[in-house]
Amino acid sequence: MALAFDEYGRPFIILKEQDQKTRLRGIEAQKANISAGKAVARILRTSLGPKGMDKILQSPDGDVTITNDGATILEQMDVDNQIAKLMVELSRSQDYEIGDGTTGVVVMAGALLDQAERLLERGIHPIRIAEGYEMASRIAVEHLEHISKKFDFGATNIEPLVQTCMTTLSSKIVNRCKCHLAEISVKAVLSVADLDRKDVNLDMIKVEGKVGGKLEDTELIYGITVDKDMSHPQMPKQIEDAKIAILTCPFEPPKPKTKHKVDIDTVEKFQTLRLQEQKYFDDMVQKCKDAGATLVICQWGFDDEANHLLMHRNLPAVRWVGGVELELIAIATGGRIVPRFQELTPEKLGRAGLVREKSFGTTKDKMLYIEHCANSRAVTIFIRGGNKMMIEETKRSIHDALCVARNLIRNNSIVYGGGSAEISCSIAVEAAADKYPGVEQYAIRAFADALDSVPMALAENSGLQPIETLSEVKSQQIKENNPHYGIDCNDVGTNDMRQQDVFETLIGKQQQILLATQVVKMILKIDDVISPSDY
Amino acid sequence: MAIEKILKDDASEEKGERARMASFVGAIAITDLVKTTLGPKGMDKILQSTGRGHGVTVTNDGATILKSLHIDNPAAKVLIDISKVQDDEVGDGTTSVVVLAGELLREAEKLVAAKIHPMTIISGYRMAAECARNALLQRVVDNKENAEKFKSDLMKIAMTTLSSKILSQDKEHFAQLAVDAVMRLKGSTNLEAIQIIKKPGGSLMDSFLDEGFILDKKIGLGQPKRIENAKILVANTAMDTDKVKIYGARVRVDSMSKVAEIEGAEKEKMREKVQKIIAHGINCFVNRQLIYNFPEELFADAGVLAIEHADFDGIERLALVTGGEIASTFDNPESVKIGHCKLIEEIMIGEDKLIHFSGVEMGQACTIVLRGASHHVLDEAERSLHDALCVLSQTVNDTRVLLGGGWPEMVMAKEVDELARKTPGKKSHAIEAFSRALVAIPTIIADNAGLDSADLVAQLRAAHHKEGCNAGIDVISGSVGDMAELGISESFKVKQAVLLSATEAAEMILRVDEIITCAPRQREDRM
C-alpha cells in the first residue's frame, strides 16, 4: 500500500489502521471489480432462455431451492463481494420494477463489463466508456420504441396476453403446462385490473400452494382460500349465501390497555363478576346474530365457551385468520373489518355465495374456500404439484407471469423475443456509432457487441453454434430489414419470432438495458477499493 | 490478477458436469438404499435415532425410512420430499416413487454420458410419461356400479398393499379389518375417524375391529362400571377451578373468614355447574379437560359416569359416533344434542382397562385394536395398516383399479417402447430409457425375492406382447402368473401419483447444472 511521507521521512497516517486494510487502486481496482461482476453473470448465463438450466441452492439451514429465476438465485447465493452485491441489487430492482427478465439484465451487465475491460486495456478512460455506454443505451431504448408494436386486447380477447405470458413461462420448469398457467395468470390479472386507469394491484391476487396432485390441477379461484378450518369440528362445512362478519376483536372479555385490577373481596362480588362474564359471552354472540351474520371470521382465537355458544347458536366461525388474509376477505366480500362488537351492523357484513371446507390427501389438511364473492376483485391462484420445491418454483414462475401481464396492461407495447430485439438494437447502435466523433465511438460500438451476447447465450444454451447462428440471424435482419428474426431455441424451424409468437414487453426490455447500463457505469467509476483485511 | 472471491468463505459451488454428477450420485444412493424394501419379499430396515435413548424403529415403509435420514445432498432431498408427499397424498407407493425416480435418473445419466442434452431427455421423459399414463387409463377396471365386485377389489388391494409389510402373514385378516373400517367411513377420507389402539401382548392375529368406540381411560372411582342405554354428554369445559376470565380480576381479602367464604362461593359455583350438567338428563359425562375430585364426587353421587381428560381426537370421534355435540356451556339443556349408545362398560385388553361404548347411533367411526409381541411390531403394524387404510379410502373415491405385481409397469413399458419407435429424433432415446426404468421395478421385485430377474422379466415381456395379457410376477411361486387370478390389484390413483411425481422429480434434478451451497449456519455451542 502506498504511504505518504513527510519531509522528515515519517509516514502520514491517512486512514485509521491503514496498514491493516487492503487497498486496490486505479486500473487494478477496476479490473478486479469487472471480474467479480463477470463471475456473477457467468453463473446466470446458463439459465437464460427456454433451454436454460436450473440451479440448486442450499441455504445455511440445509433447505433446498431449485430455481431458474435470476433474482432468486442471486438472492440466496450468499454473496460476499461488494461488486457482486451490486449485481444482486441490479437483479432485485429489475424484479421489483418489472418482475421478469431478472436473468437477462445480469447477463447484459456482465457483457457490458466484459467489453469495458477490453476498452480499458486499450487505455480508454473509464469515464469516457461510461459516457459512451450512456449514449448507446439511449439509442437502444429509442430504437426499441421504434420497433415495438402495440396490440389490442380486451376482456374478451386475451390471446395476445396469454402468448406473452407463455414466453415468460417457457423458460421455467413449468413449461410443461405453460398454456394452462399463462391463461390462469392472465385471467387473474384481468379480473383484478382496473382497465380504465391501467392499473393492477397484484396484492389482490393471492398465490397459494399445496403439495400433492399434479401441476395440471392448478386452478384459479374467484375468491379467497384460507388455510384454516372451522373452529368447532361440528360446525357446518358448507355455507351458501354467507353473510360474513369480519372481526378483529377476540371473543373474550375485554382487556383494557390501561392497567387495572378488579378486586374481589366479598362473595357477592364474586358472583356478580361471574354473571357478568357469562352475559359478556352471550352478548357478543348475540350481537353477531343480530347483525344477521351467518359466518364469523375472527383474527383472534376464542375461548371454549364462546366456541360452544357460537356452535350452539348455529353460527359457524373461523379463528386465527391472518391480517393480510382478513383484508383480502374484506375486499372480496365487500365487508368491513369490524374492531368492536358494538359497531357490528348489517351493512358491514361481507357477502359470499359459497363458503366451503375442502380436505386434501390422507392427512387432515383442510382449507376454506370463500367463493362467489360480492366483489370478485380478489382472486386466488391455487397451485398443486408433486413436491415442495416444485410448488415454490411454480409460485415464482406465476409471479413472473403475473408481472408480465400487469406490465402489458399498463403499456401494451411489445417487442419480439428470442433475442431478436437485442440483435436489432445492436445493429442500430452499431450504425449510430460512426456518427459520434471522439473516443465514445469505441464505447458505443462495444455496447453493440455486448447486446449481441444475450442472443449468443440463448443460442449456446439451446445447443446451437452461437457464432454461426447469430451472424446468420443478423445478416437476415439487415438484408430483409425486419427486426423479427431471433434465435430458434425450440428448434421449430423458423427464425421469425412473429410466427413463433414469442413476445416480450417493451418496458421490460427497456428497463433491462437502462438498469444494466447504470450499474456498469457505477462499477466503472470506482477506482479505489478499501476493505478491512481479515484478522 | 487473481479472480475475486464472490461467495462467502465456506460456501461452495459445483458447476456443469460435476453438479450433475453430484445430484445423480445422491439420488441413486437413496434409491439403492430403499430399493431392497420393495415388493412382498422386501427386507426391513432398522433405524436408530440419535436422540436420547437411541430409540429403534424397524420398518419397511419408504416414507418412514427416508424421513428419518439426515441427508446433505440436495438431489436426495428432492427424492425424500416426493416420498413424503406421496405419503400425505395417497399413503402408499412411497418406496416405488423413489425407486422409479432413481431409475429414471440412472438411465438419464447414461444418456448424458452419451452426449444427449438434458433438455432433450426431459422432453422425451415427458412424452413417455404422458403415454404411460394413457396406457394405464386404457387398462383400468372400474367396478363402481357393482358393489359386490368393488368390495372384492378393495379386499385385493388391501391384501396387495399389506403383503409387502410385516402383516403379510395375516394379511387376509388385516385386509378384512381395513376394508370393513373404510367401508364404514362411507366415502369420506377422514381417517381420523378410525382409531387405532396398540396394546402389546397376544399375537397379531388377536387384533380386531370394534364396531363401537374404545376410549383408553379409566372409569372414576365409585361410579357405575356398566351403563345401559347411556345418554352421553361430550364436553370441553374446565372442571377443575373455573377461572374468572375478566382481565385483571383477582381476589383480595383481609381476613381468613373471607377466604373461606370465597372458597365456599367457588364450590357453590362448581356445584351449580355440575347440577346443570346433570340436569341434561344424562348418565355419562365425558370431558376433555381434567375433572377434579370434588365435581367427580358430585357426579358419583348422582350416579353419573364421569370420564376426564379424554384427548382431543377422542372427544371429536366420540361426538361423531354417538351423535352428540361437544358442549362448553350448559345453560340450555333442551337444545344441547346428547349422544346415545346402548352400552358402556369397562373391558380388559391384556392388562389394561378400557372403556367400551357399543351400540352407537352413527356407525362412521370405529376402533381397531392391534395386538402384538412388542412395541416395534405394533408400530410397524400400525404404519402398515395406515398405508392400507389410506389406499383404500382413496380407492373408494377413485374407484379405478389396476392389476399389481409389475403388471402396470410392463403395460406402460410396452406402450412407451412403441412410442419410442415412432418418434423421430434424439428424444426417442430418452423415451426408450423411460421404458427401461419402468421395467426396472419388476426386476427389483424379482431380485428382492431371490428370483432370476433376467429370466422372469424376459418371460414377462414376451407374455405382454400379446394383447390383453394379465401376466405379472408371482413372487410366491417364483414364476410368471396371471395377476387377475391371483387377485393382486393396485389402485390406479396410487400408480398414477407414482408415475407423475417420479417423472416430475427426475425432471427437476435433470434441469440442474449448478449447485451453490451456502455456508452452513454456525451452531452456537451451548455450554
Short mmCIF file of C-alpha atoms in Angstrom, two decimals, chain A residues 35-267:
data_model
loop_
_atom_site.label_atom_id
_atom_site.label_comp_id
_atom_site.label_asym_id
_atom_site.label_seq_id
_atom_site.Cartn_x
_atom_site.Cartn_y
_atom_site.Cartn_z
CA SER A 35 -14.03 -9.71 -12.98
CA ALA A 36 -16.29 -10.04 -9.94
CA GLY A 37 -19.25 -8.73 -11.92
CA LYS A 38 -18.48 -11.06 -14.76
CA ALA A 39 -18.27 -14.02 -12.42
CA VAL A 40 -21.81 -13.39 -11.21
CA ALA A 41 -23.06 -13.00 -14.76
CA ARG A 42 -21.39 -16.25 -15.70
CA ILE A 43 -23.39 -18.14 -13.09
CA LEU A 44 -26.66 -16.91 -14.53
CA ARG A 45 -25.70 -17.18 -18.16
CA THR A 46 -26.70 -20.84 -18.41
CA SER A 47 -30.17 -20.16 -17.00
CA LEU A 48 -31.18 -17.91 -19.85
CA GLY A 49 -33.82 -18.91 -22.33
CA PRO A 50 -36.23 -21.80 -22.81
CA LYS A 51 -33.42 -24.36 -22.71
CA GLY A 52 -31.72 -22.73 -19.74
CA MET A 53 -30.77 -24.93 -16.83
CA ASP A 54 -31.75 -24.69 -13.19
CA LYS A 55 -29.62 -24.21 -10.12
CA ILE A 56 -29.82 -25.96 -6.79
CA LEU A 57 -29.31 -23.60 -3.90
CA GLN A 58 -28.73 -24.96 -0.45
CA SER A 59 -29.43 -22.48 2.31
CA PRO A 60 -27.41 -22.25 5.53
CA ASP A 61 -30.04 -24.39 7.21
CA GLY A 62 -29.83 -27.06 4.56
CA ASP A 63 -33.09 -26.27 2.78
CA VAL A 64 -33.02 -26.84 -0.92
CA THR A 65 -34.33 -24.44 -3.53
CA ILE A 66 -34.34 -25.37 -7.17
CA THR A 67 -34.89 -22.44 -9.45
CA ASN A 68 -34.26 -20.79 -12.75
CA ASP A 69 -35.23 -17.31 -11.66
CA GLY A 70 -32.25 -14.96 -11.71
CA ALA A 71 -33.37 -12.81 -8.83
CA THR A 72 -33.96 -15.82 -6.58
CA ILE A 73 -30.63 -17.41 -7.41
CA LEU A 74 -28.70 -14.27 -6.62
CA GLU A 75 -30.68 -13.50 -3.52
CA GLN A 76 -29.92 -16.88 -1.97
CA MET A 77 -26.36 -17.14 -3.15
CA ASP A 78 -24.76 -15.74 -0.04
CA VAL A 79 -22.58 -13.29 -1.91
CA ASP A 80 -19.67 -11.67 -0.14
CA ASN A 81 -18.00 -9.48 -2.72
CA GLN A 82 -19.14 -5.85 -2.83
CA ILE A 83 -19.42 -5.66 -6.59
CA ALA A 84 -21.20 -8.97 -6.73
CA LYS A 85 -23.68 -7.49 -4.28
CA LEU A 86 -24.29 -4.66 -6.70
CA MET A 87 -25.23 -7.22 -9.33
CA VAL A 88 -27.59 -8.86 -6.88
CA GLU A 89 -29.18 -5.47 -6.28
CA LEU A 90 -29.47 -4.98 -10.00
CA SER A 91 -31.39 -8.17 -10.48
CA ARG A 92 -33.57 -7.36 -7.50
CA SER A 93 -34.51 -3.95 -8.79
CA GLN A 94 -35.50 -5.47 -12.11
CA ASP A 95 -37.61 -7.89 -10.12
CA TYR A 96 -39.35 -5.12 -8.19
CA GLU A 97 -39.86 -2.90 -11.16
CA ILE A 98 -40.77 -5.35 -13.87
CA GLY A 99 -40.85 -8.79 -12.30
CA ASP A 100 -39.39 -10.56 -15.27
CA GLY A 101 -36.08 -10.55 -17.15
CA THR A 102 -34.04 -10.78 -13.97
CA THR A 103 -31.58 -13.16 -15.57
CA GLY A 104 -31.28 -11.19 -18.78
CA VAL A 105 -30.37 -7.97 -17.02
CA VAL A 106 -27.43 -9.58 -15.22
CA VAL A 107 -26.18 -11.29 -18.36
CA MET A 108 -26.39 -7.95 -20.16
CA ALA A 109 -24.45 -6.18 -17.41
CA GLY A 110 -21.84 -8.93 -17.47
CA ALA A 111 -21.38 -8.49 -21.21
CA LEU A 112 -21.04 -4.73 -20.86
CA LEU A 113 -18.37 -5.20 -18.22
CA ASP A 114 -16.56 -7.66 -20.43
CA GLN A 115 -16.44 -5.14 -23.25
CA ALA A 116 -15.39 -2.36 -20.91
CA GLU A 117 -12.40 -4.40 -19.77
CA ARG A 118 -11.10 -4.59 -23.32
CA LEU A 119 -11.52 -0.88 -23.80
CA LEU A 120 -9.69 -0.20 -20.55
CA GLU A 121 -6.81 -2.27 -21.80
CA ARG A 122 -6.62 -0.04 -24.81
CA GLY A 123 -6.21 2.86 -22.48
CA ILE A 124 -9.60 4.48 -22.79
CA HIS A 125 -10.62 6.35 -19.69
CA PRO A 126 -13.39 4.66 -17.74
CA ILE A 127 -15.49 7.80 -17.66
CA ARG A 128 -15.39 8.02 -21.42
CA ILE A 129 -16.52 4.42 -21.62
CA ALA A 130 -19.34 5.14 -19.21
CA GLU A 131 -20.44 8.10 -21.27
CA GLY A 132 -20.32 6.09 -24.45
CA TYR A 133 -22.46 3.42 -22.83
CA GLU A 134 -24.92 6.03 -21.73
CA MET A 135 -25.32 7.35 -25.25
CA ALA A 136 -25.59 3.88 -26.67
CA SER A 137 -28.25 2.88 -24.19
CA ARG A 138 -30.29 5.92 -25.19
CA ILE A 139 -30.06 4.90 -28.81
CA ALA A 140 -31.03 1.34 -27.98
CA VAL A 141 -34.04 2.37 -25.91
CA GLU A 142 -35.26 4.68 -28.64
CA HIS A 143 -34.78 2.00 -31.19
CA LEU A 144 -36.78 -0.43 -29.08
CA GLU A 145 -39.61 2.05 -29.02
CA HIS A 146 -39.33 2.27 -32.75
CA ILE A 147 -39.56 -1.46 -33.40
CA SER A 148 -42.18 -2.12 -30.75
CA LYS A 149 -45.71 -2.94 -31.66
CA LYS A 150 -48.91 -2.16 -29.89
CA PHE A 151 -51.54 -4.77 -29.79
CA ASP A 152 -55.11 -4.70 -28.74
CA PHE A 153 -56.64 -6.86 -26.15
CA GLY A 154 -59.79 -6.68 -24.16
CA ALA A 155 -61.63 -8.64 -21.59
CA THR A 156 -62.72 -10.99 -24.34
CA ASN A 157 -59.59 -11.13 -26.43
CA ILE A 158 -56.92 -12.32 -24.08
CA GLU A 159 -54.95 -14.37 -26.56
CA PRO A 160 -52.07 -11.88 -27.03
CA LEU A 161 -51.65 -11.57 -23.28
CA VAL A 162 -51.56 -15.31 -22.89
CA GLN A 163 -48.93 -15.57 -25.60
CA THR A 164 -46.66 -13.11 -23.84
CA CYS A 165 -47.05 -14.87 -20.51
CA MET A 166 -46.24 -18.13 -22.23
CA THR A 167 -42.94 -16.68 -23.41
CA THR A 168 -42.08 -15.90 -19.82
CA LEU A 169 -43.13 -19.30 -18.55
CA SER A 170 -41.40 -21.27 -21.25
CA SER A 171 -38.02 -20.83 -19.59
CA LYS A 172 -39.26 -22.30 -16.30
CA ILE A 173 -39.75 -25.85 -15.19
CA VAL A 174 -43.48 -25.40 -15.52
CA ASN A 175 -43.27 -25.07 -19.29
CA ARG A 176 -44.99 -28.45 -19.48
CA CYS A 177 -48.31 -26.76 -18.94
CA LYS A 178 -47.39 -23.19 -19.69
CA CYS A 179 -50.54 -22.71 -21.71
CA HIS A 180 -52.75 -23.54 -18.76
CA LEU A 181 -50.74 -21.46 -16.30
CA ALA A 182 -50.46 -18.49 -18.67
CA GLU A 183 -54.21 -18.48 -19.08
CA ILE A 184 -54.72 -18.60 -15.33
CA SER A 185 -52.29 -15.73 -14.79
CA VAL A 186 -53.90 -13.56 -17.43
CA LYS A 187 -57.39 -14.23 -16.16
CA ALA A 188 -56.29 -13.49 -12.63
CA VAL A 189 -54.71 -10.20 -13.64
CA LEU A 190 -57.64 -9.16 -15.78
CA SER A 191 -60.11 -9.84 -13.02
CA VAL A 192 -58.33 -7.54 -10.62
CA ALA A 193 -57.20 -4.99 -13.21
CA ASP A 194 -58.60 -1.53 -13.47
CA LEU A 195 -58.57 -1.19 -17.25
CA ASP A 196 -59.51 2.49 -17.28
CA ARG A 197 -56.70 3.52 -15.01
CA LYS A 198 -54.42 0.87 -16.47
CA ASP A 199 -53.51 -0.23 -13.04
CA VAL A 200 -53.26 -3.62 -11.44
CA ASN A 201 -52.84 -4.26 -7.78
CA LEU A 202 -51.07 -7.57 -7.58
CA ASP A 203 -51.78 -7.77 -3.86
CA MET A 204 -55.30 -8.74 -4.81
CA ILE A 205 -54.00 -11.94 -6.29
CA LYS A 206 -53.18 -14.49 -3.69
CA VAL A 207 -50.93 -17.33 -4.71
CA GLU A 208 -51.39 -20.40 -2.55
CA GLY A 209 -49.74 -23.74 -2.96
CA LYS A 210 -50.31 -27.18 -1.56
CA VAL A 211 -48.23 -30.23 -2.30
CA GLY A 212 -49.90 -33.20 -3.89
CA GLY A 213 -51.78 -33.71 -7.07
CA LYS A 214 -50.27 -32.60 -10.33
CA LEU A 215 -49.40 -29.31 -11.93
CA GLU A 216 -52.35 -29.53 -14.27
CA ASP A 217 -54.69 -29.34 -11.27
CA THR A 218 -53.60 -25.78 -10.60
CA GLU A 219 -56.69 -23.63 -10.66
CA LEU A 220 -57.89 -20.08 -10.45
CA ILE A 221 -60.43 -19.48 -7.73
CA TYR A 222 -62.61 -16.43 -7.94
CA GLY A 223 -62.50 -15.86 -4.26
CA ILE A 224 -60.19 -16.45 -1.37
CA THR A 225 -58.79 -19.57 0.18
CA VAL A 226 -57.73 -19.62 3.78
CA ASP A 227 -55.58 -22.32 5.27
CA LYS A 228 -57.88 -22.71 8.28
CA ASP A 229 -60.85 -24.75 9.28
CA MET A 230 -63.99 -24.17 11.28
CA SER A 231 -63.32 -23.57 14.94
CA HIS A 232 -65.62 -26.33 16.10
CA PRO A 233 -65.50 -29.72 14.42
CA GLN A 234 -69.25 -29.97 14.29
CA MET A 235 -69.95 -26.72 12.55
CA PRO A 236 -71.37 -26.96 9.05
CA LYS A 237 -68.75 -27.46 6.36
CA GLN A 238 -70.60 -25.61 3.66
CA ILE A 239 -72.48 -22.34 3.85
CA GLU A 240 -74.41 -20.87 0.99
CA ASP A 241 -75.15 -17.18 0.67
CA ALA A 242 -72.95 -16.48 3.62
CA LYS A 243 -73.06 -13.16 5.38
CA ILE A 244 -69.67 -12.77 6.89
CA ALA A 245 -68.78 -10.78 9.97
CA ILE A 246 -65.09 -9.93 9.82
CA LEU A 247 -63.86 -9.25 13.32
CA THR A 248 -60.57 -8.15 14.75
CA CYS A 249 -61.73 -8.42 18.32
CA PRO A 250 -61.50 -11.68 20.23
CA PHE A 251 -64.49 -13.48 21.64
CA GLU A 252 -63.16 -12.87 25.07
CA PRO A 253 -63.79 -10.45 27.86
CA PRO A 254 -62.21 -7.08 27.15
CA LYS A 255 -58.64 -6.35 28.07
CA PRO A 256 -58.33 -2.62 28.58
CA LYS A 257 -54.97 -1.18 27.69
CA THR A 258 -54.66 0.70 30.96
CA LYS A 259 -53.54 -1.31 33.92
CA HIS A 260 -56.33 -2.10 36.27
CA LYS A 261 -57.36 -4.52 38.91
CA VAL A 262 -60.71 -5.88 39.84
CA ASP A 263 -60.61 -6.78 43.47
CA ILE A 264 -62.87 -9.46 44.74
CA ASP A 265 -63.37 -9.19 48.44
CA THR A 266 -66.86 -10.42 49.01
CA VAL A 267 -68.86 -13.37 47.87
#
